[in-house]
Structures are given as C-alpha cells and as structure tokens.
PDB file of C-alpha atoms in Angstrom:
ATOM      1  CA  UNK A  11      96.018  92.048 107.628  1.00 57.00           C
ATOM      2  CA  UNK A  12      98.782  92.840 105.305  1.00 53.00           C
ATOM      3  CA  UNK A  13     101.561  95.374 105.462  1.00 53.00           C
ATOM      4  CA  UNK A  14     103.580  95.864 102.244  1.00 54.00           C
ATOM      5  CA  UNK A  15     102.115  92.606 100.926  1.00 58.00           C
ATOM      6  CA  UNK A  16     103.247  90.759 104.056  1.00 66.00           C
ATOM      7  CA  UNK A  17     100.893  89.112 106.412  1.00 73.00           C
ATOM      8  CA  UNK A  18     100.733  90.724 109.875  1.00 75.00           C
ATOM      9  CA  UNK A  19     100.253  87.700 112.094  1.00 81.00           C
ATOM     10  CA  UNK A  20      98.408  89.299 115.115  1.00 86.00           C
ATOM     11  CA  UNK A  21      94.943  89.175 116.669  1.00 92.00           C
ATOM     12  CA  UNK A  22      92.883  92.204 117.361  1.00 94.00           C
ATOM     13  CA  UNK A  23      92.631  92.623 121.150  1.00 96.00           C
ATOM     14  CA  UNK A  24      90.464  95.852 121.262  1.00 96.00           C
ATOM     15  CA  UNK A  25      88.698  98.281 119.004  1.00 96.00           C
ATOM     16  CA  UNK A  26      88.555 101.971 119.865  1.00 96.00           C
ATOM     17  CA  UNK A  27      86.582 104.438 117.949  1.00 96.00           C
ATOM     18  CA  UNK A  28      87.895 108.047 118.883  1.00 97.00           C
ATOM     19  CA  UNK A  29      88.565 111.502 117.550  1.00 97.00           C
ATOM     20  CA  UNK A  30      92.162 112.434 116.624  1.00 97.00           C
ATOM     21  CA  UNK A  31      93.353 115.195 118.939  1.00 96.00           C
ATOM     22  CA  UNK A  32      94.984 118.513 117.887  1.00 93.00           C
ATOM     23  CA  UNK A  33      98.504 117.060 117.877  1.00 93.00           C
ATOM     24  CA  UNK A  34      97.598 114.209 115.458  1.00 93.00           C
ATOM     25  CA  UNK A  35      97.380 111.560 118.060  1.00 95.00           C
ATOM     26  CA  UNK A  36      94.378 109.346 118.973  1.00 96.00           C
ATOM     27  CA  UNK A  37      93.900 108.572 122.600  1.00 96.00           C
ATOM     28  CA  UNK A  38      93.734 104.957 123.311  1.00 95.00           C
ATOM     29  CA  UNK A  39      94.860 103.648 126.720  1.00 93.00           C
ATOM     30  CA  UNK A  40      98.005 103.280 128.739  1.00 93.00           C
ATOM     31  CA  UNK A  41      97.132  99.560 129.177  1.00 94.00           C
ATOM     32  CA  UNK A  42      98.031  99.031 125.624  1.00 94.00           C
ATOM     33  CA  UNK A  43     101.392 100.968 125.689  1.00 94.00           C
ATOM     34  CA  UNK A  44     103.870  99.457 123.210  1.00 94.00           C
ATOM     35  CA  UNK A  45     101.191  97.419 121.529  1.00 94.00           C
ATOM     36  CA  UNK A  46     101.075  97.565 117.646  1.00 92.00           C
ATOM     37  CA  UNK A  47      97.875  99.003 116.036  1.00 93.00           C
ATOM     38  CA  UNK A  48      96.209  99.457 112.725  1.00 92.00           C
ATOM     39  CA  UNK A  49      93.818 102.167 112.001  1.00 92.00           C
ATOM     40  CA  UNK A  50      91.274 103.315 109.551  1.00 93.00           C
ATOM     41  CA  UNK A  51      89.480 106.686 109.074  1.00 94.00           C
ATOM     42  CA  UNK A  52      85.839 106.140 110.099  1.00 91.00           C
ATOM     43  CA  UNK A  53      84.224 107.269 106.877  1.00 90.00           C
ATOM     44  CA  UNK A  54      82.985 105.913 103.514  1.00 91.00           C
ATOM     45  CA  UNK A  55      85.902 104.285 101.639  1.00 89.00           C
ATOM     46  CA  UNK A  56      88.309 104.636 104.555  1.00 88.00           C
ATOM     47  CA  UNK A  57      91.573 102.548 103.877  1.00 86.00           C
ATOM     48  CA  UNK A  58      93.011 100.371 106.615  1.00 86.00           C
ATOM     49  CA  UNK A  59      96.521 101.641 107.469  1.00 87.00           C
ATOM     50  CA  UNK A  60      99.247  99.750 109.252  1.00 81.00           C
ATOM     51  CA  UNK A  61     101.618 102.678 109.550  1.00 80.00           C
ATOM     52  CA  UNK A  62     101.501 106.090 111.199  1.00 75.00           C
ATOM     53  CA  UNK A  63     101.740 108.958 108.527  1.00 72.00           C
ATOM     54  CA  UNK A  64     104.861 111.037 109.351  1.00 69.00           C
ATOM     55  CA  UNK A  65     105.506 114.668 108.535  1.00 67.00           C
ATOM     56  CA  UNK A  66     108.600 115.557 106.538  1.00 63.00           C
ATOM     57  CA  UNK A  67     109.776 112.072 106.401  1.00 59.00           C
ATOM     58  CA  UNK A  68     110.255 110.007 103.293  1.00 54.00           C
ATOM     59  CA  UNK A  69     108.810 106.816 104.838  1.00 61.00           C
ATOM     60  CA  UNK A  70     105.946 106.148 107.085  1.00 59.00           C
ATOM     61  CA  UNK A  71     106.657 104.233 110.374  1.00 71.00           C
ATOM     62  CA  UNK A  72     105.114 101.106 111.931  1.00 76.00           C
ATOM     63  CA  UNK A  73     102.423 102.110 114.259  1.00 86.00           C
ATOM     64  CA  UNK A  74     103.069 101.457 118.000  1.00 91.00           C
ATOM     65  CA  UNK A  75     100.921 102.759 120.903  1.00 94.00           C
ATOM     66  CA  UNK A  76     103.184 105.141 122.936  1.00 93.00           C
ATOM     67  CA  UNK A  77     103.865 104.751 126.696  1.00 94.00           C
ATOM     68  CA  UNK A  78     101.408 107.605 127.395  1.00 95.00           C
ATOM     69  CA  UNK A  79      98.589 105.595 125.699  1.00 95.00           C
ATOM     70  CA  UNK A  80      98.400 107.723 122.547  1.00 96.00           C
ATOM     71  CA  UNK A  81      98.521 106.442 118.932  1.00 94.00           C
ATOM     72  CA  UNK A  82     100.154 108.640 116.368  1.00 92.00           C
ATOM     73  CA  UNK A  83      97.913 108.944 113.354  1.00 92.00           C
ATOM     74  CA  UNK A  84      99.437 111.642 111.162  1.00 89.00           C
ATOM     75  CA  UNK A  85     100.065 115.346 110.778  1.00 89.00           C
ATOM     76  CA  UNK A  86      97.680 117.510 112.898  1.00 90.00           C
ATOM     77  CA  UNK A  87      96.888 119.569 109.835  1.00 91.00           C
ATOM     78  CA  UNK A  88      95.310 116.684 108.184  1.00 90.00           C
ATOM     79  CA  UNK A  89      94.061 114.437 110.859  1.00 93.00           C
ATOM     80  CA  UNK A  90      92.987 116.640 113.903  1.00 95.00           C
ATOM     81  CA  UNK A  91      89.249 116.281 114.432  1.00 96.00           C
ATOM     82  CA  UNK A  92      89.001 113.191 112.293  1.00 96.00           C
ATOM     83  CA  UNK A  93      87.220 110.078 113.644  1.00 97.00           C
ATOM     84  CA  UNK A  94      89.294 106.903 113.400  1.00 97.00           C
ATOM     85  CA  UNK A  95      88.839 103.337 114.496  1.00 96.00           C
ATOM     86  CA  UNK A  96      92.134 102.003 116.121  1.00 96.00           C
ATOM     87  CA  UNK A  97      92.523  98.214 116.240  1.00 95.00           C
ATOM     88  CA  UNK A  98      94.900  97.269 119.042  1.00 96.00           C
ATOM     89  CA  UNK A  99      96.840  94.101 118.041  1.00 94.00           C
ATOM     90  CA  UNK A 100      98.458  91.468 120.393  1.00 93.00           C
ATOM     91  CA  UNK A 101     101.897  92.217 119.125  1.00 85.00           C
ATOM     92  CA  UNK A 102     104.293  94.095 121.486  1.00 85.00           C
ATOM     93  CA  UNK A 103     107.068  96.309 120.430  1.00 82.00           C
ATOM     94  CA  UNK A 104     110.572  94.707 120.688  1.00 76.00           C
ATOM     95  CA  UNK A 105     113.808  96.564 120.298  1.00 63.00           C
TER      96      UNK A 105
END
C-alpha cells in the first residue's frame, strides 16, 4: 500500500466491513486501539484511503483506531450510513 507515493510497510491483520455511524466513525474493536488502518468505501470504484478525512482542516490526518475502538472515516454529513471496509494494519501508533 502507498500513502503519498510512499510505501506503507505493514501487514493487514483484520478486515471489518461495517456501516459508518452518525458521528462519522466506523466501529472496529477496542482490541485494535492505536493500530493504523486504511479503508475503502464498499461500492463500485471505491478508492482505498490511508487517511481520515477531516472537517475544516487543510490536511487530512493519518488514520489510527482510537482507544474506544472507533475509526474516524470523515465528516458525518458525507459518510454517515455508508458501508466501508476497514483494514487494520500491524503498525501501532507511536508518539
């Protein structure tokens, strides 16, 4: 996988197909807290994304599963109710 033309050197450890909740988050699992993820809208011509889409920010941010087990996908207005495939990677968040 690539992000900004740079190879993401990580393996997929789990795949979750789920619906984005009303706040713009996809429920994953607390077992994967602080793991990096990539995601794709589960539809024809969906594009794999390695970053969460942020509201009112000039730059999207790397996608990490939160401590509560949720994965931020994007603004609720655009993503709530959408089905997505979330690929959990074996890369953990480091400060």
